[in-house]
Short mmCIF file of C-alpha atoms in Angstrom, two decimals:
data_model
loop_
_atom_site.label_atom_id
_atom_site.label_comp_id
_atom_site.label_asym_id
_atom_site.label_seq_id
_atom_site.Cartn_x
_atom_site.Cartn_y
_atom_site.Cartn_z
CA UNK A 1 12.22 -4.74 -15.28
CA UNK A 2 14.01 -1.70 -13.57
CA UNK A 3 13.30 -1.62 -9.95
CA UNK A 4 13.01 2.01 -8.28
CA UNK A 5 12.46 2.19 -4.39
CA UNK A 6 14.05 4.17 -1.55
CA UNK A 7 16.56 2.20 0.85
CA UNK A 8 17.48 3.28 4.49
CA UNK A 9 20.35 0.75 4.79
CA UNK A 10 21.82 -1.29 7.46
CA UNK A 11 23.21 0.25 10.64
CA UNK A 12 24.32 -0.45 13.77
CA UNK A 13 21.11 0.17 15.62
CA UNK A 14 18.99 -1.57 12.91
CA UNK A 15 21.03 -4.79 11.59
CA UNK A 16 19.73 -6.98 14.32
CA UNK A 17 16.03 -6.53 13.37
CA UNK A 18 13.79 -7.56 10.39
CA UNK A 19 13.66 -5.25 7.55
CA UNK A 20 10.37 -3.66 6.56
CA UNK A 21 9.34 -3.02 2.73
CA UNK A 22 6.30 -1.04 1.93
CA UNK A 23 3.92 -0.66 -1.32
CA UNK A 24 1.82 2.06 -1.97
CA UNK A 25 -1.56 2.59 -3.26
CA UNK A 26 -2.64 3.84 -6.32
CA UNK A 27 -2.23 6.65 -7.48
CA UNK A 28 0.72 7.36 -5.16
CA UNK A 29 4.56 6.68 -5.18
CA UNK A 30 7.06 5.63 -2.60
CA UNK A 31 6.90 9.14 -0.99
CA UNK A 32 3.67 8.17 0.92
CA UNK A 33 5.45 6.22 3.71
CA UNK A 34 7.99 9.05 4.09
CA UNK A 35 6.66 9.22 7.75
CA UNK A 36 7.17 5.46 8.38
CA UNK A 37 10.53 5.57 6.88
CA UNK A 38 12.10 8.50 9.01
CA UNK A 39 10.19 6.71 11.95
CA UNK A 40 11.26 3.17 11.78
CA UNK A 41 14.58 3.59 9.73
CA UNK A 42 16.96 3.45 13.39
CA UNK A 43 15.36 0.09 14.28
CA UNK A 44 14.68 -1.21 11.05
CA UNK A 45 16.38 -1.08 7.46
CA UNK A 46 12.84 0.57 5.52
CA UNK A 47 12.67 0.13 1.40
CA UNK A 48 9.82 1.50 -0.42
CA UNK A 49 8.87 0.28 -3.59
CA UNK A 50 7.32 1.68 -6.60
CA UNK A 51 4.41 -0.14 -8.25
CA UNK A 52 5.44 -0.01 -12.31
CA UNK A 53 4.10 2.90 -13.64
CA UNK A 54 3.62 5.32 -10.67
CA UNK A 55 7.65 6.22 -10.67
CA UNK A 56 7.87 10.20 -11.93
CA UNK A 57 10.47 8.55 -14.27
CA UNK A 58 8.22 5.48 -15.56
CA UNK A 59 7.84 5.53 -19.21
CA UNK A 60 5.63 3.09 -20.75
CA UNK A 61 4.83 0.27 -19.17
CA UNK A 62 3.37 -3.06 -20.35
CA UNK A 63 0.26 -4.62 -19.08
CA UNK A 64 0.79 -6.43 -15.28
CA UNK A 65 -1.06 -8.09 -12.69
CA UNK A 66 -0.92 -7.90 -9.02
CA UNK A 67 0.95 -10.99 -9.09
CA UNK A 68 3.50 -9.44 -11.44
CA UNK A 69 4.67 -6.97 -8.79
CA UNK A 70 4.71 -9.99 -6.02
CA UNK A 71 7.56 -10.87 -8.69
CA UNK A 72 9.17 -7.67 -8.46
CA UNK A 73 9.21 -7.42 -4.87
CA UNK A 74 10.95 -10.87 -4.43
CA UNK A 75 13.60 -9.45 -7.04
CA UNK A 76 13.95 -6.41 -4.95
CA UNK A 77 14.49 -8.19 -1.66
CA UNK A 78 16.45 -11.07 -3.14
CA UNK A 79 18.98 -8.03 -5.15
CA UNK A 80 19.13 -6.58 -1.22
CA UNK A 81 19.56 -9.95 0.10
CA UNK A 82 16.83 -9.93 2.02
CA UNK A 83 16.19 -13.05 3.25
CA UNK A 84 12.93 -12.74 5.91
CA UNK A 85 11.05 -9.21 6.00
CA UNK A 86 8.01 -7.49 7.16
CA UNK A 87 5.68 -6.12 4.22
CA UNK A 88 3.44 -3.61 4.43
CA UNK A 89 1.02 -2.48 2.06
CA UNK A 90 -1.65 0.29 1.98
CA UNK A 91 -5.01 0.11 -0.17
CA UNK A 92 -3.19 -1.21 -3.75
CA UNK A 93 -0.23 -2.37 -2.05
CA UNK A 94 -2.60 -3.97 0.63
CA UNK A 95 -3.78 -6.41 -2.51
CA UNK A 96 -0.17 -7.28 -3.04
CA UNK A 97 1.06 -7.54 -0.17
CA UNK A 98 -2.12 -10.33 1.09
CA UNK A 99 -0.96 -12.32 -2.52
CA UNK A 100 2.62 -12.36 -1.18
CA UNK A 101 1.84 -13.57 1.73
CA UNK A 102 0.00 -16.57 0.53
CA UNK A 103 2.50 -17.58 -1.76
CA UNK A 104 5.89 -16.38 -0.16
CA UNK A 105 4.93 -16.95 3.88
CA UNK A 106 8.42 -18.16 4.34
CA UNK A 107 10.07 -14.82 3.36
CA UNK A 108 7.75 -13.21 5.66
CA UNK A 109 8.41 -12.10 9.65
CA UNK A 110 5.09 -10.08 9.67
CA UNK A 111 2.54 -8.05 7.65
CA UNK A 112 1.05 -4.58 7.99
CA UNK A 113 -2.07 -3.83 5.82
CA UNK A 114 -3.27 -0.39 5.33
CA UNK A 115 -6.56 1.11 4.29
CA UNK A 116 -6.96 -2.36 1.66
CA UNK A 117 -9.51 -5.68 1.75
CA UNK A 118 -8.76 -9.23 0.11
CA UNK A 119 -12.16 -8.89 -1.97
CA UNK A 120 -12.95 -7.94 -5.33
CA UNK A 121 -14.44 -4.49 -5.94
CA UNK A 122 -17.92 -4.88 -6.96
CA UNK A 123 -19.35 -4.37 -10.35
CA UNK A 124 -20.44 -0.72 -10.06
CA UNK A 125 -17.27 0.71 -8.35
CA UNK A 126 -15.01 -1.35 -10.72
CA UNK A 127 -16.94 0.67 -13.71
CA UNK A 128 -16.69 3.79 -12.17
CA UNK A 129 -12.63 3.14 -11.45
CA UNK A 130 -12.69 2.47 -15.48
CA UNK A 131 -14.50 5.26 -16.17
CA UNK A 132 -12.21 7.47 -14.21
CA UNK A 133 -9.34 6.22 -15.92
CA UNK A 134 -10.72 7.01 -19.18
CA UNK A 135 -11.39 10.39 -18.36
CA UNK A 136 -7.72 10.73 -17.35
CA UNK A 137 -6.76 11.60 -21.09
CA UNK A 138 -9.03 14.75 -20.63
CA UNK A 139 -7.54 17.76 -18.33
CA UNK A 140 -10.54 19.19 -17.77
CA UNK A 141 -11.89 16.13 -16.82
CA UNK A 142 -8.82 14.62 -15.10
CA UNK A 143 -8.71 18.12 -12.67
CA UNK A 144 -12.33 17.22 -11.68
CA UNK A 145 -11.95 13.43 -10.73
CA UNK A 146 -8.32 15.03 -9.13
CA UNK A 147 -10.64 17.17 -6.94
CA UNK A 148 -12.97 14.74 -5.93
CA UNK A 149 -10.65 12.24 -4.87
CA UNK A 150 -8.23 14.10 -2.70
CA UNK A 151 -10.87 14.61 0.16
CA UNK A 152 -11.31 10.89 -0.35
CA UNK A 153 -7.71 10.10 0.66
CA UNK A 154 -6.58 13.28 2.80
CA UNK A 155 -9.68 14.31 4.20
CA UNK A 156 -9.59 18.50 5.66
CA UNK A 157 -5.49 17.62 4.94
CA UNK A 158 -5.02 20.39 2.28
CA UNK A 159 -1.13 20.90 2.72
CA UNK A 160 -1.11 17.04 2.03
CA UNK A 161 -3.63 17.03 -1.02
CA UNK A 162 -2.08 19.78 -2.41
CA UNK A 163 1.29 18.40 -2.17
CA UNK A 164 -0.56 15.12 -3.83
CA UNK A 165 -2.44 16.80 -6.71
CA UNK A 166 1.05 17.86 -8.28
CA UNK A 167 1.82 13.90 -8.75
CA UNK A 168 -1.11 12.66 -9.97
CA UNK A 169 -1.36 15.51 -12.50
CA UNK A 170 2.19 13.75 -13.43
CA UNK A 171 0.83 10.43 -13.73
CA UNK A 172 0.75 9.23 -17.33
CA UNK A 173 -3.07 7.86 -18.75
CA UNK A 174 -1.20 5.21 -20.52
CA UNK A 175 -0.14 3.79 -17.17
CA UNK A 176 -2.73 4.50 -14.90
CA UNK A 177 -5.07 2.56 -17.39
CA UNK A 178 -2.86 -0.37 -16.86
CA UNK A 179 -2.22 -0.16 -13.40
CA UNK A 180 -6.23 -0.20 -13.04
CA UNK A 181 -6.48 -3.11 -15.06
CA UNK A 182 -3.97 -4.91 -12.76
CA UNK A 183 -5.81 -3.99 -9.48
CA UNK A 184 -9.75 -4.52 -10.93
CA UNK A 185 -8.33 -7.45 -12.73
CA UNK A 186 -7.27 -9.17 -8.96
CA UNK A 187 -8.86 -12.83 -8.13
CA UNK A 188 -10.94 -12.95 -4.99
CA UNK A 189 -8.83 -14.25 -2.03
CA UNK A 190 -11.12 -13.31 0.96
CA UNK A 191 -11.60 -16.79 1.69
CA UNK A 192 -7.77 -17.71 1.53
CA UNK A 193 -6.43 -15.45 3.70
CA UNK A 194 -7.29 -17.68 6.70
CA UNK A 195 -4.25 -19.40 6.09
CA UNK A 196 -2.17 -16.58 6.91
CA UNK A 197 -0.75 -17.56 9.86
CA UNK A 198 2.31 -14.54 10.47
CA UNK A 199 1.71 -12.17 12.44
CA UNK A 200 -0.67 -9.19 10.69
CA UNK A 201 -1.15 -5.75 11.79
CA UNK A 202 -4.78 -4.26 10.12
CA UNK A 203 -4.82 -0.57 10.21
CA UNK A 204 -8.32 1.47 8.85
CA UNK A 205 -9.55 4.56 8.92
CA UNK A 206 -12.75 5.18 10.94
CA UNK A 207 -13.73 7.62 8.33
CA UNK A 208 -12.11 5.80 5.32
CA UNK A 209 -14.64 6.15 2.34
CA UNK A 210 -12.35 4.75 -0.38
CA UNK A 211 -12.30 1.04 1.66
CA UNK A 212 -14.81 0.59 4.33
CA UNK A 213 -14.33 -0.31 8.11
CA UNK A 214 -16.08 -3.28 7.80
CA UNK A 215 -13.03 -4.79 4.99
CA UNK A 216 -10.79 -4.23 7.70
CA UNK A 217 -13.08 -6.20 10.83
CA UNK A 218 -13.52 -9.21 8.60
CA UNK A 219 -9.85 -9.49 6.95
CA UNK A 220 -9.05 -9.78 11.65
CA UNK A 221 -11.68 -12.20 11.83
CA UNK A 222 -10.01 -14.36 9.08
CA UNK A 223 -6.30 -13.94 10.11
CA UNK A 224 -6.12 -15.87 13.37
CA UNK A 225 -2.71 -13.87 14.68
CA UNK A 226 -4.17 -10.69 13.48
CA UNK A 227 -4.41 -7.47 15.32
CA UNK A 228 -7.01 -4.66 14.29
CA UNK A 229 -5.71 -0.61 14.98
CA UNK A 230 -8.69 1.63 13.72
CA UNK A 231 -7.67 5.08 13.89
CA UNK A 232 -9.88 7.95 14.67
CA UNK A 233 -11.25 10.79 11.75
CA UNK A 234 -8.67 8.91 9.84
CA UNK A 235 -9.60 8.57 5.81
CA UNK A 236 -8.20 6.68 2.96
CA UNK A 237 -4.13 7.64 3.18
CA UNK A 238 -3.91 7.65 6.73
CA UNK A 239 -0.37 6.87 7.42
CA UNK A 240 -0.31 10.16 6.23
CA UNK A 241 -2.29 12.33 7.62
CA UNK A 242 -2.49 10.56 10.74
CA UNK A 243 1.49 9.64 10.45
CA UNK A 244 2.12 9.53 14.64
CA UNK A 245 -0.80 7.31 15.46
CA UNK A 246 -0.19 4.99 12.67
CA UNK A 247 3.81 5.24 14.03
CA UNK A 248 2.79 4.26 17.11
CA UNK A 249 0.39 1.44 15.90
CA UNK A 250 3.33 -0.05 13.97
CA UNK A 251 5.98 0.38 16.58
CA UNK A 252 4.07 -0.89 19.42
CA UNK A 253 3.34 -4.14 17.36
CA UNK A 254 6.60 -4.61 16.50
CA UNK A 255 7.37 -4.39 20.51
CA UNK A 256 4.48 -6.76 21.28
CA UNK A 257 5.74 -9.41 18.80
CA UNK A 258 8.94 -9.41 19.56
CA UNK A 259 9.69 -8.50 15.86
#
């Protein structure tokens, strides 16, 4: 598997502190933490991964699970030589990044979850997620879902969702299809995540319709060393819209922890 991801490098100012990787969500690439990356980059070394199948280059893909891109971010940290990191995950990446931290703790310094939940979607929004991605073959059809999502994720943001709508209209229906399977495919590990024990940085939305609030309030009452940042009139891709609170969120943690 050919890894793609965006790497700020060592430097003088950043080699004595933890790296940080981040995953996106779906239907996005790498792109969406360009805010955290320009932000954190002179204190930490930032890579940004691509989930298979949401790189502009990705051809066809073969079927994964969640637990298939764990695997490909241990390859990407062990090929950087990465030994301890902070991961960060929004919505999508969110899912990985809780199943990496209950089976890798020990590469872990911290964890930053984004607009995501450790439960299972339930039955009706996981058949409306399928029935999205089968309309995705359809332009007409894929245009429509297009426009009803991007208020979902950037709210009154139109610079942003416009800037958005071009990739998705790139994405291939071959590959979202699969990526979908991965995500609605995901075990339930809302009960496991009490064993987290790093510390965890939960970030929502106040006005996040795509995950509620309440995911976020009961993923902090399961991770004991967990601290909850809810942002105001912030929706689904906040770290985007809402790029300098989120900043602040993240940096201040990292201050408070000592990280």
């Amino acid at each position: 598997m050919n890894f793609t991801f965006t790497d700020s490098g060592y430097t003088e100012t950043n080699k004595n502190n933890p790296p940080i990787i981040f995953v996106h969500g779906f239907f996005m690439n790498n792109e969406m933490f360009k805010y955290q990356f320009d932000e954190l980059k002179e204190k930490h070394r930032v890579v940004c991964i691509n989930v298979r199948g949401f790189d502009a280059l990705s051809e066809k893909i073969e079927p994964f699970s969640l637990y298939d891109i764990v695997d490909d971010i241990l390859n990407v940290a062990d090929s950087l030589q990465l030994d301890k990191f902070i991961l960060g995950g929004m919505s999508m990446g969110g899912y990985i990044s809780l199943r990496f931290a209950l089976s890798h703790s020990e590469r872990l310094s911290g964890l930053i979850l984004m607009a995501t939940q450790a439960e299972q979607d339930p039955p009706e929004i996981a058949s409306s997620y399928m029935e999205l991605c089968n309309g995705w073959q359809d332009p007409i059809i894929k245009e429509n879902i297009i426009n009803s999502l991007l208020p979902v994720f950037f709210g009154n943001d139109i610079s942003e969702a416009e800037t958005w709508r071009q990739v998705w209209l790139g994405h291939k229906p071959e590959n979202i299809i699969k990526a979908m399977n991965a995500m609605l495919e995901r075990d339930d590990i809302s009960e496991r995540i009490q064993i987290i024990t790093i510390p965890t940085l939960i970030i929502h939305g106040a006005n996040d319709m795509g995950i509620p609030l309440e995911k976020a309030i009961q993923m902090h009452k399961m991770i004991a060393h967990s601290k909850l940042e809810v942002i105001p009139d912030a929706n689904h891709a906040l770290n985007i819209t809402h790029a300098k609170e989120v900043n602040t969120a993240i940096k201040n943690w990292l201050q408070n922890n000592h990280i």
